[in-house]
Coordinates of C-alpha atoms and ligand atoms in Angstrom, one line a residue:
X96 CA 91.7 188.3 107.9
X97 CA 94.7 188.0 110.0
X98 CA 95.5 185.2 112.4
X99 CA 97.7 185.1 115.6
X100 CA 98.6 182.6 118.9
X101 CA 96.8 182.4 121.6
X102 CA 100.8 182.2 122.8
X103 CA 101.8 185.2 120.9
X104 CA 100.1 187.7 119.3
X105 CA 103.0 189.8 117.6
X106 CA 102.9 187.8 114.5
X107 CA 100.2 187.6 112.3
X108 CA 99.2 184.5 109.6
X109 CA 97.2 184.2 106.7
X110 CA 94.5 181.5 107.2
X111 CA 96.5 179.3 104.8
X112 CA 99.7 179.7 106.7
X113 CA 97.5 178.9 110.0
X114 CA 95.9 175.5 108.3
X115 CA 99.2 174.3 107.0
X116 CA 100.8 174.8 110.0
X117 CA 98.1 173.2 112.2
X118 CA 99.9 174.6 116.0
X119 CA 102.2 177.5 116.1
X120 CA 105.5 177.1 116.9
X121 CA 105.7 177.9 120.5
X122 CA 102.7 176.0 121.1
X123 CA 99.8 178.6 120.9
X124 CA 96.7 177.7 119.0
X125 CA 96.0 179.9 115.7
X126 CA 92.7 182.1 116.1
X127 CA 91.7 185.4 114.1
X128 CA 92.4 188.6 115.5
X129 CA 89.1 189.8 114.9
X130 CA 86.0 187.9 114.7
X131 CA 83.6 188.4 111.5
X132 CA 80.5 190.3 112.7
X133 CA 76.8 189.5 111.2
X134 CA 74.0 191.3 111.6
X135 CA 70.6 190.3 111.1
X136 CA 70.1 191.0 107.5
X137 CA 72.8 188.9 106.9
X138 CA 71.3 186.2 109.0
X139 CA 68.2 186.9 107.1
X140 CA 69.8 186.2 103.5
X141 CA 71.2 183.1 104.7
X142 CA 68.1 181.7 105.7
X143 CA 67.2 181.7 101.6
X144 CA 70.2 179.6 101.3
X145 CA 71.0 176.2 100.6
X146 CA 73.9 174.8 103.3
X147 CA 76.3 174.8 100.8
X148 CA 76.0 178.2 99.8
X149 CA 75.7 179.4 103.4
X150 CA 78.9 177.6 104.0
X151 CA 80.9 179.4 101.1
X152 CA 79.4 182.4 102.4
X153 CA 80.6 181.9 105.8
X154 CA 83.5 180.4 105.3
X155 CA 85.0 183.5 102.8
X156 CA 84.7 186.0 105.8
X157 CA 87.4 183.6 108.0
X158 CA 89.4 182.4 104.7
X159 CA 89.9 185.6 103.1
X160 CA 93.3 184.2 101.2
X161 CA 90.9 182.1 99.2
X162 CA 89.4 183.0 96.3
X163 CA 85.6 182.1 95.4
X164 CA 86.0 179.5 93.1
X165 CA 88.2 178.0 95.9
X166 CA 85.8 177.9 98.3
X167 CA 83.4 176.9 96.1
X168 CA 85.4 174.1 95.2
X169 CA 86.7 173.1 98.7
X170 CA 83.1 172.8 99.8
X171 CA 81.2 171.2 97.5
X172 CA 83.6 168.4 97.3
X173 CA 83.2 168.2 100.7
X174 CA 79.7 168.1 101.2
X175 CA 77.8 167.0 97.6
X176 CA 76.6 164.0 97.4
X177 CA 78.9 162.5 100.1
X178 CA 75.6 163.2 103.2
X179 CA 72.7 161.4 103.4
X180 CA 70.7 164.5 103.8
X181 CA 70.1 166.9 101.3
X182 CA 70.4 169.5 103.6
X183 CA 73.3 168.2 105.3
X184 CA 72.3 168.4 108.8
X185 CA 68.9 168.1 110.4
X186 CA 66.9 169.2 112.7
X187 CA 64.3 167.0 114.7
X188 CA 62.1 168.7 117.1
X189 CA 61.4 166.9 120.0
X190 CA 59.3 168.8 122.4
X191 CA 58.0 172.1 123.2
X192 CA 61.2 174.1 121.5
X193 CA 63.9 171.9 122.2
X194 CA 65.6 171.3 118.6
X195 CA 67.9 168.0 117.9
X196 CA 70.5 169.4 115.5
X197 CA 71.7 166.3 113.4
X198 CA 75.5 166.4 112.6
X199 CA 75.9 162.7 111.5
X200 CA 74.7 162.3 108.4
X201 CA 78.3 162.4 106.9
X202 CA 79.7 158.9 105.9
X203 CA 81.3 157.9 108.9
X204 CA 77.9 158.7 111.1
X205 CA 79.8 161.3 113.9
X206 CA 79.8 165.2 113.5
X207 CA 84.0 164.7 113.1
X208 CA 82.4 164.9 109.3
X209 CA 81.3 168.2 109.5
X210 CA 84.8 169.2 109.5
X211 CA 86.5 166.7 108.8
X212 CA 85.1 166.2 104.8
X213 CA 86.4 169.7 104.6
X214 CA 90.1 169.7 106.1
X215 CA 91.3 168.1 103.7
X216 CA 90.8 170.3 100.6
X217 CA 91.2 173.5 102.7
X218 CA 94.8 171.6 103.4
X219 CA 95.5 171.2 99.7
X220 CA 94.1 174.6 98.5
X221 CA 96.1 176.2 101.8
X222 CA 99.5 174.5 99.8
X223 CA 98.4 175.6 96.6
X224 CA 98.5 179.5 97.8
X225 CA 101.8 179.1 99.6
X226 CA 103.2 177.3 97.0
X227 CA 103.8 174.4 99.0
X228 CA 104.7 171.5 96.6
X229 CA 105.3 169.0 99.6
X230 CA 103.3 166.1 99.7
X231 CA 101.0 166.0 102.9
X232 CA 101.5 163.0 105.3
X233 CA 98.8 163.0 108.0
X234 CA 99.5 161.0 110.9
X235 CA 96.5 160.5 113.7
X236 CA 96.4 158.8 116.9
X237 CA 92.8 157.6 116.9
X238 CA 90.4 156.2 120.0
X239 CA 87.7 156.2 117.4
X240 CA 85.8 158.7 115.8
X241 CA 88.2 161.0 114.4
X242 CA 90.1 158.3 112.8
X243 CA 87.3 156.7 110.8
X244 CA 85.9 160.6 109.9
X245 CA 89.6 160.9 109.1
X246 CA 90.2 158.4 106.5
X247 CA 87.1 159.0 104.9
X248 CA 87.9 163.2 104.2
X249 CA 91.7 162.6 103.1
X250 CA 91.2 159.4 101.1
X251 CA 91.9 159.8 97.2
X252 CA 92.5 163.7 98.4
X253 CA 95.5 164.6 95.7
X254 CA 99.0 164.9 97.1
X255 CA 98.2 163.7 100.4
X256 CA 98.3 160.1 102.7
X257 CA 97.3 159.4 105.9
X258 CA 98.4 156.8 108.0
X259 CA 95.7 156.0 110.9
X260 CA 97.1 154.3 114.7
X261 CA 94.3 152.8 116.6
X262 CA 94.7 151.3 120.2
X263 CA 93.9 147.8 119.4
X264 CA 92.3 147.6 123.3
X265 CA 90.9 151.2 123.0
X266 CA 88.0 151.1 120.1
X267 CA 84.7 149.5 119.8
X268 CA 84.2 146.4 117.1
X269 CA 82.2 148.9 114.9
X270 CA 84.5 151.6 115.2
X271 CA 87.4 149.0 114.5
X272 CA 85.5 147.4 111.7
X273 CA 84.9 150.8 109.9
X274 CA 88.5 151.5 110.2
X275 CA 90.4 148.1 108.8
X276 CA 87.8 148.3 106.1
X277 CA 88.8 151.6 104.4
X278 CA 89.1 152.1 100.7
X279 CA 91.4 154.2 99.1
X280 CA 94.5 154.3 97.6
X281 CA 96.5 156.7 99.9
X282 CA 95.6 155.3 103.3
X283 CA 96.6 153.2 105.7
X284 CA 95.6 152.0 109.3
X285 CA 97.4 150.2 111.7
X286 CA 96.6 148.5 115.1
X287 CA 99.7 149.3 118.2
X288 CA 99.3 147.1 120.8
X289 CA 98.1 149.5 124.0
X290 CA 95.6 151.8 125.1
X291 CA 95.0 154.8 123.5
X292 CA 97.6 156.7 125.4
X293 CA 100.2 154.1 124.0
X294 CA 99.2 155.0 120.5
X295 CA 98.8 158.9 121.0
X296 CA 102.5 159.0 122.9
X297 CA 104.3 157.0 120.1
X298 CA 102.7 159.1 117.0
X299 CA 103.1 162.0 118.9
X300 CA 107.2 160.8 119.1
X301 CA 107.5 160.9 116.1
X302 CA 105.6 164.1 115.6
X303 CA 108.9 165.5 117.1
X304 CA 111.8 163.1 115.9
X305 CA 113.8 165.8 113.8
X306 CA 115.8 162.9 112.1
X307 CA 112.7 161.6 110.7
X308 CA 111.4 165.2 109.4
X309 CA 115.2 165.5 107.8
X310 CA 114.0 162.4 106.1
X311 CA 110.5 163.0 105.1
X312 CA 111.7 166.7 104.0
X313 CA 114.8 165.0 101.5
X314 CA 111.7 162.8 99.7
X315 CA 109.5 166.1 99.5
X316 CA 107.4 165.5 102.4
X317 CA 106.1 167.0 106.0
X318 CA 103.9 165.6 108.4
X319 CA 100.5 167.1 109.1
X320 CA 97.5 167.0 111.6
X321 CA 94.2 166.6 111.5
X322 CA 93.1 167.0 114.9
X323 CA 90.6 169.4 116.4
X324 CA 93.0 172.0 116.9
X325 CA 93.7 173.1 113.2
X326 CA 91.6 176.2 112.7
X327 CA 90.7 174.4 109.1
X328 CA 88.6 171.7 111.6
X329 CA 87.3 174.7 113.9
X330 CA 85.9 177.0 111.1
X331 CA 83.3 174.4 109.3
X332 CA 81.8 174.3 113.0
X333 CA 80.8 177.7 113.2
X334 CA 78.7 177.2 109.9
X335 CA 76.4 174.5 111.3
X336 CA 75.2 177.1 114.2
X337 CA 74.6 179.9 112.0
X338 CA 72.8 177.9 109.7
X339 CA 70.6 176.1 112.2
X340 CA 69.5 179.6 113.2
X341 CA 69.1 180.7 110.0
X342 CA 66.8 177.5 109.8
X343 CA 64.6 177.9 112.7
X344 CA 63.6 181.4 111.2
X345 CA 62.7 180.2 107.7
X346 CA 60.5 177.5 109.5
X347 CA 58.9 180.3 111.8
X348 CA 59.8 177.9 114.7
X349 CA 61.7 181.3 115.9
X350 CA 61.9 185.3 114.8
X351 CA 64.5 187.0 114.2
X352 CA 66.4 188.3 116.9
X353 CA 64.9 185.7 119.3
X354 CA 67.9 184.5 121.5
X355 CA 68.0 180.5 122.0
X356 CA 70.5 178.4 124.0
X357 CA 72.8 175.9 122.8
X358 CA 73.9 172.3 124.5
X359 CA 76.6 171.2 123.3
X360 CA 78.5 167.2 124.3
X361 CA 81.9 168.4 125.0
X362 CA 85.0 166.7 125.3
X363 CA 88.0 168.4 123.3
X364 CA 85.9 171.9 123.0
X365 CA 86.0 172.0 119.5
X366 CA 82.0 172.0 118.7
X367 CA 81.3 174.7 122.0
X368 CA 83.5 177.0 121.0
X369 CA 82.3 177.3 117.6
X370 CA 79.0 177.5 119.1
X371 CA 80.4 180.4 121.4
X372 CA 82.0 182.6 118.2
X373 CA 78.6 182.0 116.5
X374 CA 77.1 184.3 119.3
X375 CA 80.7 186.4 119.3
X376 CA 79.6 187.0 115.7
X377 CA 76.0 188.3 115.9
X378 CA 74.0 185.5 116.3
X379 CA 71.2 185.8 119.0
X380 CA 72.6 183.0 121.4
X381 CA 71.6 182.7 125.1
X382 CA 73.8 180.4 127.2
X383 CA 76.0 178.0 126.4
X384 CA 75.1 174.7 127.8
X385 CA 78.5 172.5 128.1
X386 CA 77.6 168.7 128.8
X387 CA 80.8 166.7 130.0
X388 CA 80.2 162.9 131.0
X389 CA 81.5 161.3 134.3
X390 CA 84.8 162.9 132.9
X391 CA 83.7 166.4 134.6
X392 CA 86.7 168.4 134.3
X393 CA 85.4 171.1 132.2
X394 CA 82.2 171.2 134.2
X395 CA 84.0 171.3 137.5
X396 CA 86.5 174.8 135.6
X397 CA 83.1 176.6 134.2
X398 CA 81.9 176.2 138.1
X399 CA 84.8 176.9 139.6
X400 CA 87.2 178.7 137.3
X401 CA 89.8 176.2 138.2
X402 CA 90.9 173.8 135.8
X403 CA 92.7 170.6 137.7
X404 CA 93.4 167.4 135.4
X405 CA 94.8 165.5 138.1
X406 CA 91.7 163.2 138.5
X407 CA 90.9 159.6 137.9
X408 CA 90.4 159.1 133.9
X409 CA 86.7 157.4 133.4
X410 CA 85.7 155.0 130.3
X411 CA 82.6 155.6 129.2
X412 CA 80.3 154.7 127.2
X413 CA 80.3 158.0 125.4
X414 CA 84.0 157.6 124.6
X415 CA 84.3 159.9 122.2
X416 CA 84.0 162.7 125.5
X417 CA 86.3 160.5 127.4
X418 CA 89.3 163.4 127.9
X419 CA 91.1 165.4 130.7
X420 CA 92.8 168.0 128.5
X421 CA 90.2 170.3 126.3
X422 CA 92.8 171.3 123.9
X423 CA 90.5 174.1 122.4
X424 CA 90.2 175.7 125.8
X425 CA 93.2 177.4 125.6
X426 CA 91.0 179.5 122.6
X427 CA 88.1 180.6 124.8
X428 CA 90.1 181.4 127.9
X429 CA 92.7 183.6 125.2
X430 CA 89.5 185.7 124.0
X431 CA 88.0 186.0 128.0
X432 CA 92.1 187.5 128.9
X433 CA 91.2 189.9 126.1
X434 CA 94.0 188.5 124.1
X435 CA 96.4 188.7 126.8
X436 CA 99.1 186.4 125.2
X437 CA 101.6 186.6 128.2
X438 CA 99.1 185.7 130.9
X439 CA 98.0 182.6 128.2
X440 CA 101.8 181.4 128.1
X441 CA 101.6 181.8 132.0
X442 CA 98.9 179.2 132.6
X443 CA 99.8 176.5 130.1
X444 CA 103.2 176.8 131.6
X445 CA 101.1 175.9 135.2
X446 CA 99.1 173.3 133.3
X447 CA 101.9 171.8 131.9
X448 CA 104.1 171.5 135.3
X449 CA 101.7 170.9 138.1
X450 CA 98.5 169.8 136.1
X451 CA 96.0 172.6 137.0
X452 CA 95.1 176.8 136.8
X453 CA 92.9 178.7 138.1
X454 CA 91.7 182.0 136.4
X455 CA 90.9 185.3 137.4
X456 CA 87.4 186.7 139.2
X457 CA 87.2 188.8 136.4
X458 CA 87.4 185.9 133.6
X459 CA 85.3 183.3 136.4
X460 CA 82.3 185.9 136.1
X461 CA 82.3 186.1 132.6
X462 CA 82.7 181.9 132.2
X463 CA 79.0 182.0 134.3
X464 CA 77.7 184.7 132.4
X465 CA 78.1 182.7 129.4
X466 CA 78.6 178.9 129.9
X467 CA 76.5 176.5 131.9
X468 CA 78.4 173.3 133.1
X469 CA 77.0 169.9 134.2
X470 CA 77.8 166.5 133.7
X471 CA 76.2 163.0 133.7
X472 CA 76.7 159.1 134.5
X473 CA 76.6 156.2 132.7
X474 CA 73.4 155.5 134.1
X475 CA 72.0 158.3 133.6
X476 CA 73.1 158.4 129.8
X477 CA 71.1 154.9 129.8
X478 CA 68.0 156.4 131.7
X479 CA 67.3 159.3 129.6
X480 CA 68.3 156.9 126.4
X481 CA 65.3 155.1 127.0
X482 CA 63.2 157.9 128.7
X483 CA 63.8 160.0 125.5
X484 CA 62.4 156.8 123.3
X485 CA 59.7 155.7 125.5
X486 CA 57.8 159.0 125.2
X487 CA 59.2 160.7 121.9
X488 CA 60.0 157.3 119.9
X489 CA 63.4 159.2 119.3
X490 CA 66.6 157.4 119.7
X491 CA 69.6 159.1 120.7
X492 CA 73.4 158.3 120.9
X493 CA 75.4 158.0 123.9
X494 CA 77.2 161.5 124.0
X495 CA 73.9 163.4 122.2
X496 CA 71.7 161.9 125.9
X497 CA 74.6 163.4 127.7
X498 CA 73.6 166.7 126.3
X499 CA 69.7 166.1 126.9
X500 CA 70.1 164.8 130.0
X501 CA 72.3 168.1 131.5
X502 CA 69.8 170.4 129.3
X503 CA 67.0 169.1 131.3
X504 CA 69.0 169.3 134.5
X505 CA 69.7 173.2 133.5
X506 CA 65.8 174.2 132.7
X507 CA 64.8 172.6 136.1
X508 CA 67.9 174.7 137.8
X509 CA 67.1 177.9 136.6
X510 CA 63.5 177.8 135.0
X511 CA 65.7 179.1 131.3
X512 CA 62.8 178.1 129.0
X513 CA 64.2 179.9 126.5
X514 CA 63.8 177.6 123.3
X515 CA 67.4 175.1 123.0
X516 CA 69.7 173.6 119.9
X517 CA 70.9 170.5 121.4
X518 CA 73.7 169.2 119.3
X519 CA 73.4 165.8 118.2
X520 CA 77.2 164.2 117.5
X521 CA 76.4 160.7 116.5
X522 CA 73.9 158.2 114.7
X523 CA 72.8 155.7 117.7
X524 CA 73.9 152.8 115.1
X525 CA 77.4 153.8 115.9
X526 CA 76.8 153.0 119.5
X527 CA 74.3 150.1 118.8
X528 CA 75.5 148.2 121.9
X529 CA 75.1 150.8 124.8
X530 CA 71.7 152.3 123.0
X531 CA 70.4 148.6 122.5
X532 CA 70.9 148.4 126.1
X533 CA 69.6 151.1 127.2
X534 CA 66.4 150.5 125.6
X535 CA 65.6 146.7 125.7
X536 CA 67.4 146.1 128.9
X537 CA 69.5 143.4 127.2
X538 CA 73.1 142.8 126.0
X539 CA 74.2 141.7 122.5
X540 CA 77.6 141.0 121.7
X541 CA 77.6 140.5 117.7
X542 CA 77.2 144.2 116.6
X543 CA 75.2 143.4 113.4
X544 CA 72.8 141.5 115.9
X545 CA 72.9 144.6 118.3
X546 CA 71.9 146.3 114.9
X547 CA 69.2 144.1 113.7
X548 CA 67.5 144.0 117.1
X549 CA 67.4 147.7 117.3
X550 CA 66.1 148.5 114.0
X551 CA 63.1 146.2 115.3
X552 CA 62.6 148.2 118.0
X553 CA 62.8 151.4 117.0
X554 CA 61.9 151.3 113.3
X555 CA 65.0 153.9 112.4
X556 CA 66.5 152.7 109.1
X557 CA 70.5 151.8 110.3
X558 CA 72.8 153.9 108.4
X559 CA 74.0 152.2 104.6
X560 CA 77.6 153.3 105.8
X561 CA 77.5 150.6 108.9
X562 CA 75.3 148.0 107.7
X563 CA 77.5 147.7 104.1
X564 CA 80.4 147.2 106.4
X565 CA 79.3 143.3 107.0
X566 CA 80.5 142.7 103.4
X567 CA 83.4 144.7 102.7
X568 CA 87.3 142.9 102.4
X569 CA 89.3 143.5 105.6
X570 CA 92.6 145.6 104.8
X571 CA 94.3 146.2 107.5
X572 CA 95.3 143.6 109.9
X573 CA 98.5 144.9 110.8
X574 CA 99.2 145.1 114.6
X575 CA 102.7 146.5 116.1
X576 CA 104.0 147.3 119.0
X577 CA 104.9 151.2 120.4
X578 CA 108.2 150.5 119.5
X579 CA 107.7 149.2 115.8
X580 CA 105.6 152.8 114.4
X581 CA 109.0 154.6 113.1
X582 CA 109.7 151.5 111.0
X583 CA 106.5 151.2 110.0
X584 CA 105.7 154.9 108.9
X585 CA 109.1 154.9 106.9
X586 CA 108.2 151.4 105.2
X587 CA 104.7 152.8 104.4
X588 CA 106.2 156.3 103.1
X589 CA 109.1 154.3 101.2
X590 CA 111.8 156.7 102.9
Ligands
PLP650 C1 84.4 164.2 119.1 C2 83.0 163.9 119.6 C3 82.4 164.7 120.7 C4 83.2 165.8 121.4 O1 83.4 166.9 120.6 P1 84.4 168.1 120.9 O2 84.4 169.0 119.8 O3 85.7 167.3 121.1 O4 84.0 168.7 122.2 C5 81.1 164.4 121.1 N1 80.4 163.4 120.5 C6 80.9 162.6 119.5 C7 80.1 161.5 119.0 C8 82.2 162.8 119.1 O5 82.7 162.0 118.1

């Protein structure tokens, strides 16, 4: 399987090249030339399967470079014994063929796990086969959920560290908590003092400070990413939506060949588009249902086929969709263009100078064809919270009722009754205050209280992964300012 930019095609990568080097140079995202193609027998098989196995399977028709055992390898490790489901995900149905597809039974309770349990060996197997001896150092600007899912997939990984930034004004007391308490002997978090734009700006300086990488380099080491752009975070996704299909015909909930729709909670792209090369591959997918929070701009381009991030920004309380720039865009608008590299490079260029691009008719019609966009409020997050509880005794998270909330708006729209996966990015625990809220009416500030109060109402056991989190030793207390990270990466790499 070859691998080429979305910013020049010429060139082609082997999927280890493409992990290890996370962004091509001149700025393009890796994808494969040719997508993997299924057909139903092979859907069939799968559905005999156990995750794991349907993950090796899946993954060896991206990762070609890799041998079995490799794979093998990479996955188990990721995903044995480290869930609190057997099957790794699950799937809840709540009503009359809508399916909750459960992506946060990893340890750090957010779907980041999914992929992130697995980046981390693909990373050090990718080395291995380009005889890459350098030691990783991952650096990551956090505003919550990727950090923690983060830490957790690269800690105790061999031949790696990590080093974690967090906004100290920018994350919730859980999400903060889980982070200053991590184990491990090759990690480390830090506080900068600033929003989260402070703290992605000054990682992302040194990201690009050449004198540094001379450095780094000289005591056998290069920085690395682990952010949703790397096709190694990308590829686990894809699994999840085959094997949720896969599922639904074992149970007889669906036969196969049936198409369904997905909803997806969207802010950086990453889950959607995996979603969208499920169907690209074979499997029988309707539309794609793309739920953004008051933070509408990819609503506003699958509406209009103009994408304009010159808007006010919006916190949330579904943070974790709180973002004007969709990195992974760039990937589904390359494959719409056909693969037209040039006419890629054209509209980032546009992107990057005056903030917005519009796209052709052509590429508009196909957006609708495929993609449904809609968006919803705070308020209306809280409302179907506690509308979703009150008559299903389900709780759901803040970003998951963002996805219920614009699937229900979609069915009444256009009378679609076509069976739905709604996917389902975080435990409600993680986002105990706003869901406590929504369904009591009250506010809480102590989270364990928050916690407690919940369970009582709801009768859902809290996760071990928060609730142990009360007694574990602090770690990191460190806070610096933008100015201090250099220092303070070379102290912690001893360069
Ligand atoms: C990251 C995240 C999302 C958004 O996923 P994308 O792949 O960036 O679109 C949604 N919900 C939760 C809980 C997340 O952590």
């Amino acid at each position: 399987m070859e691998y080429i930019s979305t910013r020049d095609k010429k060139a082609s990568f082997s999927a280890a090249n493409a992990i290890m080097q996370g962004i091509s140079k001149e700025g393009g995202l890796f994808v494969p030339r040719n997508l993997p193609k299924l057909e139903f027998d092979d859907i069939e098989g799968l559905s005999e399967k156990t995750y794991i196995e349907r993950a090796v399977e899946i993954l060896s028709l991206f990762l070609t470079d890799f041998s079995d055992e490799q794979l093998v390898s990479c996955v188990k490790s990721a995903y044995e014994n480290r869930f609190d489901s057997e099957d790794i995900t699950e799937i809840s149905h709540l009503f009359d063929g809508r399916y909750i597809l459960e992506l946060w039974h990893g340890p750090t309770c957010a779907f980041k796990d999914m992929a992130l349990q697995l980046l981390p060996r693909l990373m050090t197997e990718s080395a291995e086969i380009i005889d890459d001896k350098e030691e990783i150092v991952v650096l990551v600007a956090t505003s919550g959920d990727t950090g923690k899912a983060a830490l957790e997939g690269f800690k105790d990984v061999k031949n790696t560290k990590i080093i974690v930034f967090y906004p100290v004004d920018g994350v919730s007391s859980m999400q903060k908590r889980q982070m200053i308490t991590q184990e491990g002997k090759n990690v480390t978090v830090c506080a900068i003092n600033g929003n989260f734009d402070d703290a992605q700006s000054a990682v992302k300086s040194i990201f690009t400070d050449e004198a540094l990488a001379k450095e780094l380099k000289a005591a056998n080491m290069h920085f690395s990413s682990a952010n949703s752009i790397n096709w190694g975070r990308l590829v686990p996704q894809i699994v999840y939506y085959i094997s949720c299909y896969a599922d639904l015909v074992a149970n007889e909930e669906i036969n196969l060949g049936d198409e369904i729709n997905v909803c997806v909670p969207t802010g950086n792209f990453g889950n959607i588009l995996a979603a969208y090369y499920a169907k690209k591959m074979g499997v029988p997918i309707g539309k794609l249902i793309c739920a953004s929070n008051r933070n509408n701009v990819l609503a506003d381009f699958i509406n209009t086929g103009i994408y304009d991030k010159n808007r006010d920004f919006y916190p949330t309380i579904s943070p974790s969709m709180d973002i004007l720039i969709s990195s992974n865009l760039e990937r589904l608008i390359f494959d719409l263009y056909e693969n037209d590299d040039e006419k890629i490079k054209a509209l980032y260029k546009e992107l990057n100078e005056d903030g917005r691009f519009e796209v052709i008719c052509d590429v508009k019609d196909r957006l609708l064809q495929e993609f449904y966009g809609g968006w919803c409020s705070d308020d209306e997050i809280e409302e179907t919270i506690k509308a979703v509880f009150e008559r299903y005794s389900y709780l759901l998270d803040t970003h998951t009722a963002v996805a219920v909330k614009v699937y229900e708006d979609y069915r009444e729209k256009t009378g679609d009754d076509r069976k739905v996966i709604i996917a389902s990015t975080a435990n409600p625990y993680k986002f105990s205050s706003s869901v406590y809220e929504a369904v009591s009416g009250g506010r809480l500030t102590d989270e364990y209280e928050q916690i407690a109060e919940l369970e009582k109402i709801s009768g859902m056991t809290p996760p071990n992964a928060l609730s142990e989190l009360k007694h574990k030793e602090v770690r990191f207390s460190k806070v610096i300012e933008r100015n201090e990270i250099k220092g303070t990466v070379k102290s912690i790499l001893k360069i």
